[in-house]
């Protein structure tokens, strides 16, 4: 009979200490970024169930999307009705992908719906308390494809990603339109007939796609995002793109990671075209000295991970960069709101 292996208490304490230190290094404590609006803000979670099975689950259960709604408390704007912001995270992101931006918007009277896409998010909390981790198949797709040398394969993958994310966003938008009409007043600042879609990376690609398919989208904020939905196929090794103009205001924001490559990365062809366009609906911002993760709150929550993923150290302190990003996005959002009154 084998003897039980007894791990010394000192070893257990040592491992626990190492884990604690590693966690503190990777995710150091920090205060929430200061907001500039006058309204107290609050958030709560709810769930939207779609009428289809979740492709990442084997039990046939319906797809359930977690939504974290940020909103102003005691909004006193009278008859003012502001567009609703709906946000989609980047690949392996979280429901708090751009939390500081959501809080900033809410402090100025906006309702923000942050969506977690099961299978594409690092993890998603379900209404039964269980967590769904990122899909390994999704990770393999990201790691295995090459949009430059194998555009055919990439175009098919992009189409699947956009179908999944945009269906999630549409379900949340339709649900909120019903929910706002039955609310107890805490979302009274929201005009559920007008949405501004927002996203980082793949989330921004979905945000741009929503402007192509829904008339109630009145603006888009895309944080370093290719126009994936505009890719309609491949011919002679090149992407076939829908390069027609968007009829609404679009804010594209870039970092060092993508800005200098827009003209060479095939999937960013429309971004390069819109960058040079004289269409007054298009606005473009380039922040020099930061990486891709500098456009989301991972740069603040885990500077070490952000540096590893970006393969560079930001020249700007994360909290300062996020303040700049949030101010620019708020300015864009407020101009849309004023123009649609």
mmCIF file of C-alpha atoms in Angstrom:
data_model
loop_
_atom_site.group_PDB
_atom_site.id
_atom_site.type_symbol
_atom_site.label_atom_id
_atom_site.label_comp_id
_atom_site.label_asym_id
_atom_site.label_seq_id
_atom_site.Cartn_x
_atom_site.Cartn_y
_atom_site.Cartn_z
ATOM 1 C CA UNK A 1 0.000 0.000 0.000
ATOM 2 C CA UNK A 2 1.387 3.361 -1.060
ATOM 3 C CA UNK A 3 1.989 5.932 1.594
ATOM 4 C CA UNK A 4 0.185 9.213 1.294
ATOM 5 C CA UNK A 5 2.391 12.050 0.162
ATOM 6 C CA UNK A 6 2.339 14.816 2.728
ATOM 7 C CA UNK A 7 3.380 18.244 1.474
ATOM 8 C CA UNK A 8 5.130 20.191 4.234
ATOM 9 C CA UNK A 9 3.276 23.245 5.479
ATOM 10 C CA UNK A 10 6.311 25.389 4.717
ATOM 11 C CA UNK A 11 6.189 24.341 1.042
ATOM 12 C CA UNK A 12 2.459 25.128 0.835
ATOM 13 C CA UNK A 13 3.030 28.537 2.375
ATOM 14 C CA UNK A 14 5.917 29.176 -0.005
ATOM 15 C CA UNK A 15 3.837 28.291 -3.069
ATOM 16 C CA UNK A 16 0.997 30.451 -1.832
ATOM 17 C CA UNK A 17 3.391 33.348 -1.319
ATOM 18 C CA UNK A 18 4.837 32.922 -4.833
ATOM 19 C CA UNK A 19 1.333 32.852 -6.320
ATOM 20 C CA UNK A 20 0.387 35.991 -4.396
ATOM 21 C CA UNK A 21 3.540 37.823 -5.479
ATOM 22 C CA UNK A 22 3.092 36.758 -9.116
ATOM 23 C CA UNK A 23 -0.522 37.919 -9.067
ATOM 24 C CA UNK A 24 0.447 41.262 -7.588
ATOM 25 C CA UNK A 25 3.133 41.693 -10.270
ATOM 26 C CA UNK A 26 0.837 40.739 -13.142
ATOM 27 C CA UNK A 27 -2.231 42.523 -11.787
ATOM 28 C CA UNK A 28 -1.086 45.311 -9.474
ATOM 29 C CA UNK A 29 -3.732 47.138 -7.482
ATOM 30 C CA UNK A 30 -4.735 50.530 -8.822
ATOM 31 C CA UNK A 31 -7.487 53.053 -8.337
ATOM 32 C CA UNK A 32 -10.246 53.489 -10.873
ATOM 33 C CA UNK A 33 -9.512 56.251 -13.366
ATOM 34 C CA UNK A 34 -11.181 59.525 -12.485
ATOM 35 C CA UNK A 35 -14.273 60.431 -14.492
ATOM 36 C CA UNK A 36 -14.999 63.965 -15.645
ATOM 37 C CA UNK A 37 -18.793 63.882 -15.769
ATOM 38 C CA UNK A 38 -21.190 65.050 -13.089
ATOM 39 C CA UNK A 39 -23.261 61.909 -12.684
ATOM 40 C CA UNK A 40 -22.752 59.171 -10.153
ATOM 41 C CA UNK A 41 -22.356 55.889 -12.004
ATOM 42 C CA UNK A 42 -23.458 52.335 -11.334
ATOM 43 C CA UNK A 43 -23.300 49.016 -13.128
ATOM 44 C CA UNK A 44 -25.101 45.696 -13.031
ATOM 45 C CA UNK A 45 -25.082 42.474 -15.024
ATOM 46 C CA UNK A 46 -27.862 40.751 -16.887
ATOM 47 C CA UNK A 47 -28.060 38.059 -19.547
ATOM 48 C CA UNK A 48 -29.570 37.756 -23.010
ATOM 49 C CA UNK A 49 -30.425 34.310 -24.380
ATOM 50 C CA UNK A 50 -30.359 33.818 -28.135
ATOM 51 C CA UNK A 51 -32.545 31.436 -30.094
ATOM 52 C CA UNK A 52 -29.655 29.244 -31.193
ATOM 53 C CA UNK A 53 -27.240 26.780 -29.650
ATOM 54 C CA UNK A 54 -23.864 27.992 -28.448
ATOM 55 C CA UNK A 55 -21.335 26.610 -30.980
ATOM 56 C CA UNK A 56 -18.669 26.380 -28.272
ATOM 57 C CA UNK A 57 -20.691 24.128 -25.963
ATOM 58 C CA UNK A 58 -21.309 20.431 -26.504
ATOM 59 C CA UNK A 59 -24.535 20.120 -24.523
ATOM 60 C CA UNK A 60 -26.768 21.897 -27.044
ATOM 61 C CA UNK A 61 -27.631 24.690 -24.617
ATOM 62 C CA UNK A 62 -28.771 28.020 -26.019
ATOM 63 C CA UNK A 63 -26.216 30.766 -26.369
ATOM 64 C CA UNK A 64 -26.337 33.123 -23.394
ATOM 65 C CA UNK A 65 -24.584 36.500 -23.566
ATOM 66 C CA UNK A 66 -23.481 38.381 -20.468
ATOM 67 C CA UNK A 67 -24.116 42.130 -20.515
ATOM 68 C CA UNK A 68 -22.703 44.633 -18.035
ATOM 69 C CA UNK A 69 -24.663 47.868 -18.200
ATOM 70 C CA UNK A 70 -23.060 51.076 -16.968
ATOM 71 C CA UNK A 71 -25.464 53.957 -16.384
ATOM 72 C CA UNK A 72 -25.790 57.364 -14.730
ATOM 73 C CA UNK A 73 -27.584 57.427 -11.402
ATOM 74 C CA UNK A 74 -30.372 60.018 -11.033
ATOM 75 C CA UNK A 75 -29.989 61.371 -14.531
ATOM 76 C CA UNK A 76 -31.637 64.791 -14.583
ATOM 77 C CA UNK A 77 -31.325 65.630 -18.245
ATOM 78 C CA UNK A 78 -35.051 66.150 -18.649
ATOM 79 C CA UNK A 79 -36.121 65.395 -22.180
ATOM 80 C CA UNK A 80 -32.550 64.721 -23.345
ATOM 81 C CA UNK A 81 -32.261 61.337 -24.994
ATOM 82 C CA UNK A 82 -28.729 60.144 -25.630
ATOM 83 C CA UNK A 83 -27.737 57.265 -27.918
ATOM 84 C CA UNK A 84 -26.897 53.971 -26.241
ATOM 85 C CA UNK A 85 -23.285 52.783 -26.495
ATOM 86 C CA UNK A 86 -22.792 49.042 -27.058
ATOM 87 C CA UNK A 87 -19.258 47.688 -26.682
ATOM 88 C CA UNK A 88 -17.539 44.561 -28.031
ATOM 89 C CA UNK A 89 -14.200 43.423 -26.555
ATOM 90 C CA UNK A 90 -11.141 42.297 -28.453
ATOM 91 C CA UNK A 91 -9.973 38.700 -28.943
ATOM 92 C CA UNK A 92 -9.592 37.053 -25.520
ATOM 93 C CA UNK A 93 -10.723 40.303 -23.929
ATOM 94 C CA UNK A 94 -13.180 40.668 -21.095
ATOM 95 C CA UNK A 95 -16.453 42.404 -20.360
ATOM 96 C CA UNK A 96 -14.352 45.168 -18.754
ATOM 97 C CA UNK A 97 -12.159 45.573 -21.845
ATOM 98 C CA UNK A 98 -12.477 49.394 -21.821
ATOM 99 C CA UNK A 99 -13.989 49.841 -18.369
ATOM 100 C CA UNK A 100 -12.505 53.315 -17.838
ATOM 101 C CA UNK A 101 -14.135 54.493 -21.073
ATOM 102 C CA UNK A 102 -17.507 52.981 -20.140
ATOM 103 C CA UNK A 103 -17.362 54.741 -16.768
ATOM 104 C CA UNK A 104 -16.432 58.037 -18.395
ATOM 105 C CA UNK A 105 -19.371 57.824 -20.788
ATOM 106 C CA UNK A 106 -21.783 56.936 -17.973
ATOM 107 C CA UNK A 107 -20.597 59.888 -15.894
ATOM 108 C CA UNK A 108 -21.780 62.134 -18.728
ATOM 109 C CA UNK A 109 -25.252 60.599 -18.897
ATOM 110 C CA UNK A 110 -24.759 57.745 -21.371
ATOM 111 C CA UNK A 111 -25.875 54.147 -20.946
ATOM 112 C CA UNK A 112 -23.180 51.652 -21.977
ATOM 113 C CA UNK A 113 -23.838 47.980 -22.713
ATOM 114 C CA UNK A 114 -20.579 46.015 -22.438
ATOM 115 C CA UNK A 115 -20.998 42.593 -24.047
ATOM 116 C CA UNK A 116 -19.021 39.426 -23.339
ATOM 117 C CA UNK A 117 -18.910 37.077 -26.345
ATOM 118 C CA UNK A 118 -18.778 33.470 -25.033
ATOM 119 C CA UNK A 119 -15.926 31.563 -26.636
ATOM 120 C CA UNK A 120 -14.184 34.731 -27.810
ATOM 121 C CA UNK A 121 -13.864 36.269 -24.334
ATOM 122 C CA UNK A 122 -11.190 35.224 -21.861
ATOM 123 C CA UNK A 123 -14.112 34.117 -19.717
ATOM 124 C CA UNK A 124 -17.844 34.742 -19.568
ATOM 125 C CA UNK A 125 -19.989 34.472 -16.462
ATOM 126 C CA UNK A 126 -23.359 32.790 -17.035
ATOM 127 C CA UNK A 127 -26.574 33.401 -15.132
ATOM 128 C CA UNK A 128 -26.200 30.025 -13.364
ATOM 129 C CA UNK A 129 -22.866 31.160 -11.885
ATOM 130 C CA UNK A 130 -20.694 29.027 -14.170
ATOM 131 C CA UNK A 131 -17.841 30.458 -16.217
ATOM 132 C CA UNK A 132 -17.154 29.695 -19.857
ATOM 133 C CA UNK A 133 -13.518 30.028 -20.856
ATOM 134 C CA UNK A 134 -12.166 31.094 -24.229
ATOM 135 C CA UNK A 135 -12.534 28.431 -26.917
ATOM 136 C CA UNK A 136 -9.368 26.489 -27.748
ATOM 137 C CA UNK A 137 -10.585 26.280 -31.351
ATOM 138 C CA UNK A 138 -10.808 30.071 -31.441
ATOM 139 C CA UNK A 139 -7.244 30.318 -30.109
ATOM 140 C CA UNK A 140 -6.049 27.869 -32.774
ATOM 141 C CA UNK A 141 -7.754 29.918 -35.485
ATOM 142 C CA UNK A 142 -6.042 33.082 -34.312
ATOM 143 C CA UNK A 143 -2.643 31.423 -34.071
ATOM 144 C CA UNK A 144 -2.867 29.381 -37.248
ATOM 145 C CA UNK A 145 -4.117 31.748 -39.931
ATOM 146 C CA UNK A 146 -2.109 34.210 -42.009
ATOM 147 C CA UNK A 147 -4.313 36.922 -43.575
ATOM 148 C CA UNK A 148 -1.476 37.965 -45.906
ATOM 149 C CA UNK A 149 -0.403 34.661 -47.452
ATOM 150 C CA UNK A 150 -3.632 32.673 -47.033
ATOM 151 C CA UNK A 151 -6.432 35.191 -47.601
ATOM 152 C CA UNK A 152 -8.978 32.531 -48.567
ATOM 153 C CA UNK A 153 -8.748 30.753 -45.227
ATOM 154 C CA UNK A 154 -8.644 34.045 -43.332
ATOM 155 C CA UNK A 155 -11.708 35.413 -45.134
ATOM 156 C CA UNK A 156 -13.739 32.372 -44.077
ATOM 157 C CA UNK A 157 -12.607 32.680 -40.455
ATOM 158 C CA UNK A 158 -13.284 36.421 -40.381
ATOM 159 C CA UNK A 159 -16.809 35.828 -41.704
ATOM 160 C CA UNK A 160 -17.513 33.285 -38.936
ATOM 161 C CA UNK A 161 -16.184 35.632 -36.257
ATOM 162 C CA UNK A 162 -18.287 38.535 -37.515
ATOM 163 C CA UNK A 163 -21.424 36.405 -37.779
ATOM 164 C CA UNK A 164 -21.026 35.270 -34.170
ATOM 165 C CA UNK A 165 -20.232 38.663 -32.671
ATOM 166 C CA UNK A 166 -22.711 40.680 -34.721
ATOM 167 C CA UNK A 167 -25.528 38.253 -33.910
ATOM 168 C CA UNK A 168 -24.672 38.708 -30.215
ATOM 169 C CA UNK A 169 -24.736 42.489 -30.560
ATOM 170 C CA UNK A 170 -28.028 42.493 -32.449
ATOM 171 C CA UNK A 171 -29.626 40.280 -29.810
ATOM 172 C CA UNK A 172 -28.483 42.645 -27.042
ATOM 173 C CA UNK A 173 -29.665 45.722 -28.941
ATOM 174 C CA UNK A 174 -33.102 44.250 -29.633
ATOM 175 C CA UNK A 175 -33.418 43.093 -26.042
ATOM 176 C CA UNK A 176 -32.445 46.500 -24.676
ATOM 177 C CA UNK A 177 -35.052 48.215 -26.830
ATOM 178 C CA UNK A 178 -37.688 46.085 -25.091
ATOM 179 C CA UNK A 179 -36.025 46.366 -21.687
ATOM 180 C CA UNK A 180 -35.808 50.175 -21.759
ATOM 181 C CA UNK A 181 -39.538 50.475 -22.349
ATOM 182 C CA UNK A 182 -40.207 48.412 -19.238
ATOM 183 C CA UNK A 183 -37.463 49.901 -17.037
ATOM 184 C CA UNK A 184 -37.973 51.561 -13.677
ATOM 185 C CA UNK A 185 -36.387 54.757 -14.936
ATOM 186 C CA UNK A 186 -32.728 54.126 -14.185
ATOM 187 C CA UNK A 187 -31.958 53.974 -17.916
ATOM 188 C CA UNK A 188 -34.091 56.988 -18.761
ATOM 189 C CA UNK A 189 -31.205 58.823 -20.441
ATOM 190 C CA UNK A 190 -31.100 56.167 -23.158
ATOM 191 C CA UNK A 191 -32.639 56.424 -26.588
ATOM 192 C CA UNK A 192 -32.984 52.742 -27.414
ATOM 193 C CA UNK A 193 -33.631 53.646 -31.034
ATOM 194 C CA UNK A 194 -30.095 54.960 -31.551
ATOM 195 C CA UNK A 195 -26.874 53.078 -30.884
ATOM 196 C CA UNK A 196 -23.193 53.937 -31.111
ATOM 197 C CA UNK A 197 -21.171 50.758 -31.539
ATOM 198 C CA UNK A 198 -17.734 50.579 -29.941
ATOM 199 C CA UNK A 199 -15.005 47.974 -29.957
ATOM 200 C CA UNK A 200 -11.331 47.183 -29.633
ATOM 201 C CA UNK A 201 -9.558 45.088 -32.287
ATOM 202 C CA UNK A 202 -11.942 42.292 -33.393
ATOM 203 C CA UNK A 203 -14.629 43.989 -31.316
ATOM 204 C CA UNK A 204 -14.196 47.155 -33.355
ATOM 205 C CA UNK A 205 -14.448 45.108 -36.545
ATOM 206 C CA UNK A 206 -17.854 43.905 -35.343
ATOM 207 C CA UNK A 207 -18.784 47.483 -34.381
ATOM 208 C CA UNK A 208 -18.002 48.613 -37.929
ATOM 209 C CA UNK A 209 -19.980 45.701 -39.340
ATOM 210 C CA UNK A 210 -23.070 46.682 -37.345
ATOM 211 C CA UNK A 211 -23.108 50.007 -39.190
ATOM 212 C CA UNK A 212 -23.526 48.041 -42.426
ATOM 213 C CA UNK A 213 -26.561 46.045 -41.307
ATOM 214 C CA UNK A 214 -28.559 48.191 -38.862
ATOM 215 C CA UNK A 215 -30.165 51.560 -39.518
ATOM 216 C CA UNK A 216 -30.297 52.347 -35.782
ATOM 217 C CA UNK A 217 -26.484 52.556 -35.565
ATOM 218 C CA UNK A 218 -25.673 56.281 -35.694
ATOM 219 C CA UNK A 219 -21.922 56.150 -35.068
ATOM 220 C CA UNK A 220 -18.937 53.840 -34.599
ATOM 221 C CA UNK A 221 -15.799 54.014 -32.458
ATOM 222 C CA UNK A 222 -13.254 51.430 -33.676
ATOM 223 C CA UNK A 223 -10.034 51.044 -31.698
ATOM 224 C CA UNK A 224 -7.455 49.698 -34.173
ATOM 225 C CA UNK A 225 -9.870 47.424 -36.010
ATOM 226 C CA UNK A 226 -9.848 46.067 -39.575
ATOM 227 C CA UNK A 227 -13.068 46.237 -41.577
ATOM 228 C CA UNK A 228 -13.539 42.451 -41.395
ATOM 229 C CA UNK A 229 -17.224 42.481 -42.334
ATOM 230 C CA UNK A 230 -16.370 44.363 -45.534
ATOM 231 C CA UNK A 231 -14.382 41.354 -46.781
ATOM 232 C CA UNK A 232 -16.794 39.563 -49.113
ATOM 233 C CA UNK A 233 -14.472 36.979 -50.613
ATOM 234 C CA UNK A 234 -11.139 36.471 -52.357
ATOM 235 C CA UNK A 235 -10.234 36.786 -56.032
ATOM 236 C CA UNK A 236 -6.770 36.217 -57.490
ATOM 237 C CA UNK A 237 -5.276 36.165 -54.018
ATOM 238 C CA UNK A 238 -6.775 39.513 -53.017
ATOM 239 C CA UNK A 239 -9.682 40.318 -50.749
ATOM 240 C CA UNK A 240 -12.867 41.435 -52.434
ATOM 241 C CA UNK A 241 -14.043 44.369 -50.307
ATOM 242 C CA UNK A 242 -17.245 46.321 -49.934
ATOM 243 C CA UNK A 243 -15.590 49.717 -50.019
ATOM 244 C CA UNK A 244 -18.739 51.807 -50.201
ATOM 245 C CA UNK A 245 -18.898 54.790 -47.879
ATOM 246 C CA UNK A 246 -20.373 54.538 -44.420
ATOM 247 C CA UNK A 247 -23.168 57.051 -44.118
ATOM 248 C CA UNK A 248 -22.553 57.790 -40.443
ATOM 249 C CA UNK A 249 -19.684 59.208 -38.351
ATOM 250 C CA UNK A 250 -16.797 56.778 -37.857
ATOM 251 C CA UNK A 251 -13.893 57.281 -35.460
ATOM 252 C CA UNK A 252 -10.899 55.025 -36.152
ATOM 253 C CA UNK A 253 -8.142 55.086 -33.513
ATOM 254 C CA UNK A 254 -4.689 53.623 -34.107
ATOM 255 C CA UNK A 255 -1.465 52.902 -32.213
ATOM 256 C CA UNK A 256 2.075 52.107 -33.343
ATOM 257 C CA UNK A 257 0.971 48.499 -33.778
ATOM 258 C CA UNK A 258 -1.185 49.152 -36.824
ATOM 259 C CA UNK A 259 -0.945 52.691 -38.128
ATOM 260 C CA UNK A 260 2.163 52.297 -40.280
ATOM 261 C CA UNK A 261 0.917 48.988 -41.712
ATOM 262 C CA UNK A 262 -2.516 50.034 -42.976
ATOM 263 C CA UNK A 263 -1.403 50.212 -46.596
ATOM 264 C CA UNK A 264 0.438 46.865 -46.521
ATOM 265 C CA UNK A 265 -1.863 44.605 -44.459
ATOM 266 C CA UNK A 266 -4.469 43.342 -46.909
ATOM 267 C CA UNK A 267 -7.293 43.067 -44.381
ATOM 268 C CA UNK A 268 -6.828 46.782 -43.554
ATOM 269 C CA UNK A 269 -7.283 47.950 -47.151
ATOM 270 C CA UNK A 270 -10.528 49.769 -46.368
ATOM 271 C CA UNK A 271 -8.956 51.397 -43.323
ATOM 272 C CA UNK A 272 -6.210 52.799 -45.546
ATOM 273 C CA UNK A 273 -8.780 54.043 -48.050
ATOM 274 C CA UNK A 274 -10.916 55.706 -45.391
ATOM 275 C CA UNK A 275 -7.805 57.275 -43.858
ATOM 276 C CA UNK A 276 -7.228 59.157 -47.112
ATOM 277 C CA UNK A 277 -10.908 59.895 -47.742
ATOM 278 C CA UNK A 278 -12.292 63.422 -47.821
ATOM 279 C CA UNK A 279 -15.575 62.176 -46.366
ATOM 280 C CA UNK A 280 -16.303 64.409 -43.379
ATOM 281 C CA UNK A 281 -17.914 61.461 -41.560
ATOM 282 C CA UNK A 282 -14.509 59.843 -41.065
ATOM 283 C CA UNK A 283 -12.184 60.796 -38.243
ATOM 284 C CA UNK A 284 -8.828 59.160 -37.598
ATOM 285 C CA UNK A 285 -6.565 59.440 -34.568
ATOM 286 C CA UNK A 286 -3.049 58.038 -34.214
ATOM 287 C CA UNK A 287 -1.415 57.821 -30.794
ATOM 288 C CA UNK A 288 2.335 57.566 -31.156
ATOM 289 C CA UNK A 289 4.433 55.671 -28.645
ATOM 290 C CA UNK A 290 1.883 53.071 -27.500
ATOM 291 C CA UNK A 291 1.034 49.523 -28.537
ATOM 292 C CA UNK A 292 -2.245 47.820 -29.383
ATOM 293 C CA UNK A 293 -3.038 47.103 -25.723
ATOM 294 C CA UNK A 294 -2.589 50.772 -24.918
ATOM 295 C CA UNK A 295 -6.069 51.234 -26.406
ATOM 296 C CA UNK A 296 -7.757 49.155 -23.705
ATOM 297 C CA UNK A 297 -7.673 48.807 -19.933
ATOM 298 C CA UNK A 298 -5.317 45.810 -19.940
ATOM 299 C CA UNK A 299 -2.525 48.395 -20.139
ATOM 300 C CA UNK A 300 -3.658 49.631 -16.726
ATOM 301 C CA UNK A 301 -4.807 46.354 -15.168
ATOM 302 C CA UNK A 302 -1.678 44.430 -16.156
ATOM 303 C CA UNK A 303 1.172 46.543 -17.558
ATOM 304 C CA UNK A 304 3.397 43.450 -17.665
ATOM 305 C CA UNK A 305 0.996 41.431 -19.829
ATOM 306 C CA UNK A 306 0.325 44.442 -22.051
ATOM 307 C CA UNK A 307 4.061 44.902 -22.595
ATOM 308 C CA UNK A 308 4.500 41.203 -23.400
ATOM 309 C CA UNK A 309 1.607 41.184 -25.872
ATOM 310 C CA UNK A 310 2.674 44.453 -27.504
ATOM 311 C CA UNK A 311 6.353 43.434 -27.500
ATOM 312 C CA UNK A 312 7.212 46.962 -26.454
ATOM 313 C CA UNK A 313 7.035 49.295 -23.511
ATOM 314 C CA UNK A 314 4.657 52.194 -23.887
ATOM 315 C CA UNK A 315 6.201 55.662 -23.963
ATOM 316 C CA UNK A 316 3.120 56.996 -22.171
ATOM 317 C CA UNK A 317 1.877 55.996 -18.730
ATOM 318 C CA UNK A 318 -1.254 53.852 -19.152
ATOM 319 C CA UNK A 319 -3.451 56.034 -16.956
ATOM 320 C CA UNK A 320 -2.442 59.149 -18.915
ATOM 321 C CA UNK A 321 -2.996 57.454 -22.271
ATOM 322 C CA UNK A 322 -6.433 56.200 -21.239
ATOM 323 C CA UNK A 323 -7.402 59.705 -20.131
ATOM 324 C CA UNK A 324 -6.486 60.998 -23.589
ATOM 325 C CA UNK A 325 -8.307 58.156 -25.348
ATOM 326 C CA UNK A 326 -11.405 58.587 -23.198
ATOM 327 C CA UNK A 327 -11.490 62.354 -23.770
ATOM 328 C CA UNK A 328 -11.207 61.967 -27.544
ATOM 329 C CA UNK A 329 -13.904 59.290 -27.665
ATOM 330 C CA UNK A 330 -16.210 61.329 -25.427
ATOM 331 C CA UNK A 331 -15.779 64.383 -27.652
ATOM 332 C CA UNK A 332 -16.721 62.289 -30.705
ATOM 333 C CA UNK A 333 -19.724 60.783 -28.919
ATOM 334 C CA UNK A 334 -21.012 64.150 -27.733
ATOM 335 C CA UNK A 335 -20.771 65.605 -31.235
ATOM 336 C CA UNK A 336 -22.779 62.661 -32.578
ATOM 337 C CA UNK A 337 -25.376 63.211 -29.862
ATOM 338 C CA UNK A 338 -25.663 66.914 -30.647
ATOM 339 C CA UNK A 339 -25.946 66.236 -34.363
ATOM 340 C CA UNK A 340 -28.748 63.704 -33.937
ATOM 341 C CA UNK A 341 -30.987 65.650 -31.566
#
